[in-house]
Tab-separated table of C-alpha atoms in Angstrom:
chain	number	residue	atom	x	y	z
A	63	MET	CA	-33.471	-21.555	-8.811
A	64	PRO	CA	-30.955	-19.454	-6.810
A	65	CYS	CA	-32.502	-16.510	-4.829
A	66	SER	CA	-31.710	-12.986	-5.414
A	67	PHE	CA	-29.136	-12.918	-2.361
A	68	GLU	CA	-27.338	-15.795	-3.892
A	69	ARG	CA	-27.294	-14.286	-7.386
A	70	THR	CA	-25.931	-11.065	-5.803
A	71	ILE	CA	-23.212	-12.851	-3.952
A	72	GLY	CA	-22.405	-14.899	-7.204
A	73	ALA	CA	-22.490	-11.511	-9.201
A	74	THR	CA	-20.064	-9.796	-6.481
A	75	MET	CA	-17.490	-12.744	-6.511
A	76	LEU	CA	-17.447	-12.340	-10.506
A	77	GLN	CA	-16.612	-8.790	-10.143
A	78	HIS	CA	-13.756	-9.355	-7.814
A	79	ARG	CA	-12.583	-12.142	-9.995
A	80	LEU	CA	-12.787	-10.003	-13.000
A	81	LEU	CA	-11.009	-7.181	-11.214
A	82	GLU	CA	-8.114	-9.197	-9.869
A	83	ILE	CA	-7.589	-10.751	-13.232
A	84	ALA	CA	-7.691	-7.226	-14.711
A	85	ILE	CA	-5.109	-6.018	-12.269
A	86	ALA	CA	-2.714	-8.971	-13.269
A	87	GLU	CA	-3.248	-7.976	-17.037
A	88	PHE	CA	-2.873	-4.503	-16.637
A	89	ALA	CA	0.396	-4.940	-14.278
A	90	ALA	CA	1.940	-7.176	-16.851
A	91	LYS	CA	1.181	-5.304	-20.126
A	92	GLY	CA	0.055	-1.674	-19.053
A	93	LEU	CA	-3.209	-0.156	-20.152
A	94	GLU	CA	-2.501	-0.013	-23.791
A	95	GLY	CA	-1.159	-3.793	-23.817
A	96	ALA	CA	-3.991	-5.282	-22.157
A	97	SER	CA	-6.750	-7.022	-23.967
A	98	THR	CA	-10.377	-6.695	-22.505
A	99	ARG	CA	-11.426	-9.646	-24.319
A	100	GLY	CA	-8.740	-11.659	-22.867
A	101	ILE	CA	-9.650	-10.624	-19.119
A	102	ALA	CA	-13.178	-11.381	-19.824
A	103	ALA	CA	-12.539	-14.579	-21.117
A	104	ALA	CA	-10.193	-15.500	-18.086
A	105	ALA	CA	-12.925	-14.252	-15.887
A	106	GLY	CA	-15.549	-16.317	-17.551
A	107	THR	CA	-17.685	-13.671	-18.475
A	108	ALA	CA	-18.734	-11.854	-21.663
A	109	MET	CA	-17.133	-8.453	-23.111
A	110	SER	CA	-20.470	-6.927	-22.567
A	111	SER	CA	-20.158	-7.157	-18.850
A	112	ILE	CA	-17.078	-4.976	-18.851
A	113	THR	CA	-18.781	-2.426	-20.802
A	114	TYR	CA	-21.884	-2.577	-19.007
A	115	HIS	CA	-19.939	-2.204	-15.590
A	116	TYR	CA	-17.286	-0.093	-16.539
A	117	GLY	CA	-18.032	1.433	-19.842
A	118	GLY	CA	-14.780	0.046	-21.431
A	119	LYS	CA	-11.112	-0.519	-20.852
A	120	GLU	CA	-10.295	2.699	-19.250
A	121	GLY	CA	-13.165	2.406	-16.772
A	122	LEU	CA	-12.084	-1.189	-15.895
A	123	TYR	CA	-8.502	0.181	-15.412
A	124	LEU	CA	-9.861	2.888	-12.890
A	125	ALA	CA	-11.973	0.128	-11.309
A	126	ALA	CA	-8.924	-1.906	-10.672
A	127	ALA	CA	-7.117	1.195	-9.169
A	128	ASP	CA	-10.191	1.683	-6.724
A	129	TYR	CA	-10.053	-2.155	-5.955
A	130	ILE	CA	-6.187	-2.056	-5.285
A	131	ALA	CA	-6.808	1.079	-2.886
A	132	LEU	CA	-9.473	-0.907	-1.260
A	133	GLN	CA	-7.231	-3.884	-0.636
A	134	LEU	CA	-4.357	-1.718	0.516
A	135	GLY	CA	-6.745	-0.365	3.180
A	136	GLU	CA	-7.829	-3.633	4.344
A	137	GLU	CA	-4.163	-4.762	4.550
A	138	MET	CA	-3.270	-1.798	6.552
A	139	ALA	CA	-6.405	-1.353	8.629
A	140	PRO	CA	-5.005	-3.087	11.762
A	141	ALA	CA	-2.517	-0.049	12.206
A	142	PHE	CA	-5.276	2.515	12.052
A	143	PRO	CA	-7.433	2.075	14.972
A	144	GLU	CA	-10.887	4.066	14.453
A	145	ASN	CA	-11.347	7.265	16.416
A	146	ALA	CA	-7.612	7.770	16.864
A	147	LEU	CA	-6.865	11.244	17.885
A	148	LEU	CA	-3.296	11.973	16.807
A	149	GLU	CA	-3.401	15.304	18.565
A	150	ALA	CA	-3.843	13.542	22.034
A	151	LEU	CA	-0.577	11.215	21.586
A	152	THR	CA	2.165	11.618	23.593
A	153	PRO	CA	5.722	11.193	21.885
A	154	ASP	CA	6.091	7.601	23.060
A	155	ASP	CA	2.715	7.096	21.814
A	156	ALA	CA	3.612	8.311	18.380
A	157	ARG	CA	6.730	6.421	17.997
A	158	SER	CA	4.743	3.166	19.008
A	159	ARG	CA	2.206	4.129	16.286
A	160	ILE	CA	4.984	4.835	13.663
A	161	HIS	CA	6.393	1.426	14.508
A	162	ALA	CA	2.830	-0.415	14.253
A	163	ILE	CA	2.349	1.398	10.880
A	164	VAL	CA	5.720	0.435	9.589
A	165	ARG	CA	5.349	-3.139	10.837
A	166	GLN	CA	1.962	-3.579	9.070
A	167	PHE	CA	3.498	-2.217	5.904
A	168	ILE	CA	6.208	-4.716	6.223
A	169	GLU	CA	3.821	-7.552	6.347
A	170	ALA	CA	1.709	-6.183	3.262
A	171	MET	CA	4.954	-5.707	1.328
A	172	SER	CA	6.925	-9.007	2.124
A	173	GLY	CA	3.901	-11.162	1.258
A	174	GLU	CA	3.105	-12.689	-2.172
A	175	LYS	CA	-0.408	-11.850	-2.249
A	176	SER	CA	0.122	-8.181	-3.519
A	177	THR	CA	2.529	-8.857	-6.406
A	178	ALA	CA	0.240	-7.973	-9.392
A	179	ALA	CA	-1.168	-4.865	-7.358
A	180	SER	CA	2.332	-3.813	-6.509
A	181	LEU	CA	3.381	-4.215	-10.116
A	182	PHE	CA	0.222	-2.246	-11.161
A	183	ILE	CA	1.308	0.633	-8.579
A	184	MET	CA	4.997	0.565	-9.730
A	185	ARG	CA	3.587	1.216	-13.469
A	186	GLU	CA	1.680	4.417	-12.190
A	187	GLN	CA	4.583	5.510	-10.168
A	188	MET	CA	6.663	5.639	-13.224
A	189	ALA	CA	3.828	7.372	-15.318
A	190	PRO	CA	1.031	8.694	-13.110
A	191	THR	CA	-2.473	8.715	-14.590
A	192	GLU	CA	-5.839	9.045	-12.815
A	193	ALA	CA	-5.362	5.601	-11.543
A	194	PHE	CA	-2.595	6.795	-9.219
A	195	GLU	CA	-4.496	9.507	-7.788
A	196	ARG	CA	-7.235	7.083	-6.799
A	197	ILE	CA	-4.894	4.923	-5.171
A	198	TYR	CA	-3.019	7.633	-3.472
A	199	GLY	CA	-6.451	9.007	-2.518
A	200	GLY	CA	-7.139	5.913	-0.636
A	201	LEU	CA	-5.193	4.807	2.494
A	202	MET	CA	-1.841	5.110	0.936
A	203	GLY	CA	-2.054	8.858	1.270
A	204	LYS	CA	-3.599	8.629	4.721
A	205	MET	CA	-0.869	6.515	5.830
A	206	LEU	CA	1.837	8.958	4.622
A	207	GLU	CA	0.316	12.236	6.080
A	208	THR	CA	-0.433	10.150	9.409
A	209	LEU	CA	3.116	9.058	9.702
A	210	CYS	CA	4.208	12.806	9.008
A	211	GLU	CA	2.096	13.957	11.910
A	212	LEU	CA	3.403	11.260	13.976
A	213	VAL	CA	6.922	12.204	13.275
A	214	CYS	CA	6.195	15.531	14.275
A	215	THR	CA	4.767	14.402	17.414
A	216	ALA	CA	7.379	11.868	18.141
A	217	THR	CA	10.504	14.149	17.869
A	218	GLY	CA	8.814	17.236	19.154
A	219	ARG	CA	9.698	18.868	15.892
A	220	ASP	CA	7.040	20.925	14.159
A	221	ASP	CA	8.862	20.793	10.592
A	222	ARG	CA	6.573	19.286	7.975
A	223	ASP	CA	9.120	19.301	5.337
A	224	THR	CA	11.554	17.505	7.505
A	225	ALA	CA	8.973	14.990	8.717
A	226	ARG	CA	8.030	14.137	4.802
A	227	ILE	CA	11.751	13.420	4.051
A	228	VAL	CA	11.945	11.135	7.145
A	229	VAL	CA	8.636	9.203	5.894
A	230	ILE	CA	10.132	8.756	2.410
A	231	THR	CA	13.265	7.310	4.236
A	232	LEU	CA	11.024	5.005	6.493
A	233	ILE	CA	8.819	3.856	3.824
A	234	GLY	CA	11.647	3.276	1.203
A	235	GLN	CA	13.408	0.673	3.466
A	236	VAL	CA	10.063	-1.215	3.334
A	237	ILE	CA	9.110	-0.557	-0.467
A	238	VAL	CA	12.463	-2.271	-1.322
A	239	LEU	CA	10.929	-5.810	-0.135
A	240	ARG	CA	8.620	-5.611	-3.144
A	241	ALA	CA	10.097	-3.187	-5.748
A	242	SER	CA	13.549	-5.010	-5.449
A	243	ARG	CA	12.251	-8.399	-4.364
A	244	ALA	CA	14.623	-10.471	-6.770
A	245	THR	CA	17.633	-8.548	-5.362
A	246	VAL	CA	16.548	-9.094	-1.816
A	247	LEU	CA	15.969	-12.542	-2.145
A	248	LYS	CA	19.480	-13.051	-3.977
A	249	LEU	CA	21.209	-11.155	-1.161
A	250	LEU	CA	19.492	-13.049	1.449
A	251	LYS	CA	19.979	-16.189	-0.477
A	252	ARG	CA	16.472	-17.197	0.157
A	253	ALA	CA	13.668	-18.350	-2.154
A	254	THR	CA	11.150	-16.492	-0.420
A	255	ILE	CA	10.589	-13.988	2.377
A	256	ASP	CA	9.240	-16.318	5.218
A	257	ALA	CA	7.777	-15.388	8.541
A	258	ALA	CA	11.314	-15.791	10.192
A	259	ALA	CA	12.914	-13.363	7.516
A	260	THR	CA	10.061	-10.992	7.961
A	261	ALA	CA	10.606	-10.939	11.701
A	262	THR	CA	14.231	-10.310	11.249
A	263	LEU	CA	13.741	-7.545	8.664
A	264	ALA	CA	11.125	-5.985	10.719
A	265	ALA	CA	13.372	-6.037	13.845
A	266	ARG	CA	16.127	-4.122	11.919
A	267	ILE	CA	13.753	-1.655	10.248
A	268	ALA	CA	12.295	-1.006	13.838
A	269	ALA	CA	15.924	-0.109	14.916
A	270	ASN	CA	16.597	2.167	11.957
A	271	THR	CA	13.480	3.857	12.556
A	272	ASP	CA	14.330	4.518	16.178
A	273	ALA	CA	17.830	5.825	15.238
A	274	ILE	CA	16.271	8.197	12.680
A	275	LEU	CA	13.644	9.723	15.228
A	276	ASP	CA	16.528	9.720	17.888
A	277	ARG	CA	18.682	11.653	15.753
A	278	LEU	CA	15.969	14.374	15.118
A	279	ILE	CA	15.427	14.698	18.643
A	280	ALA	CA	19.106	15.290	19.311
A	281	GLU	CA	19.124	17.818	16.449
A	282	ARG	CA	16.371	19.473	17.804
A	283	GLN	CA	18.098	19.646	21.385
A	284	ASP	CA	21.198	21.049	19.641
A	285	ILE	CA	19.336	23.883	17.997
A	286	SER	CA	17.538	24.814	21.197
């Protein structure tokens, strides 16, 4: 008979599997079109398990959003060292940190692992619900706000509005790798974005990032 620890591990794995299947189902069909009965069957569990743990479809949908936020946090964690004090960074340090975050984001967006989660997020981008607030309230929001602060430090411009526009530009050139993946692959004449393609894309995006930051510094010097 399995011990309580083994039963706990088994239950945790089952919940992870259930959430991963739910994310794929919600991503493909949306909240209204998804079937909790189908999700439960695919996960090898009873419908009552969804009701017990999540209260129903809406609760499972929000739990899926929380799980996505957690996964994104784990993927991006290497770019966010613990106890990092942004106010203590020099402009060069801030620029290096921007590159590290953007590169880590490229790794997350160029891989195949996050396909279902990305589609789930895209649905929420088009018609935001409480689920989007939960995703944004995780590391996504922290990443974007941190980038804003880093842009200000790297350029010597205490202009949050300009920094936010810059951040939209920076992440836009990365999000296209996921949001317009089919077009990217057609244009690159590739079947997948492999390590070599990722490295080439990362180098170009890094150069673009430097050009944007250098332009902001030049604009600041022209004003002064």
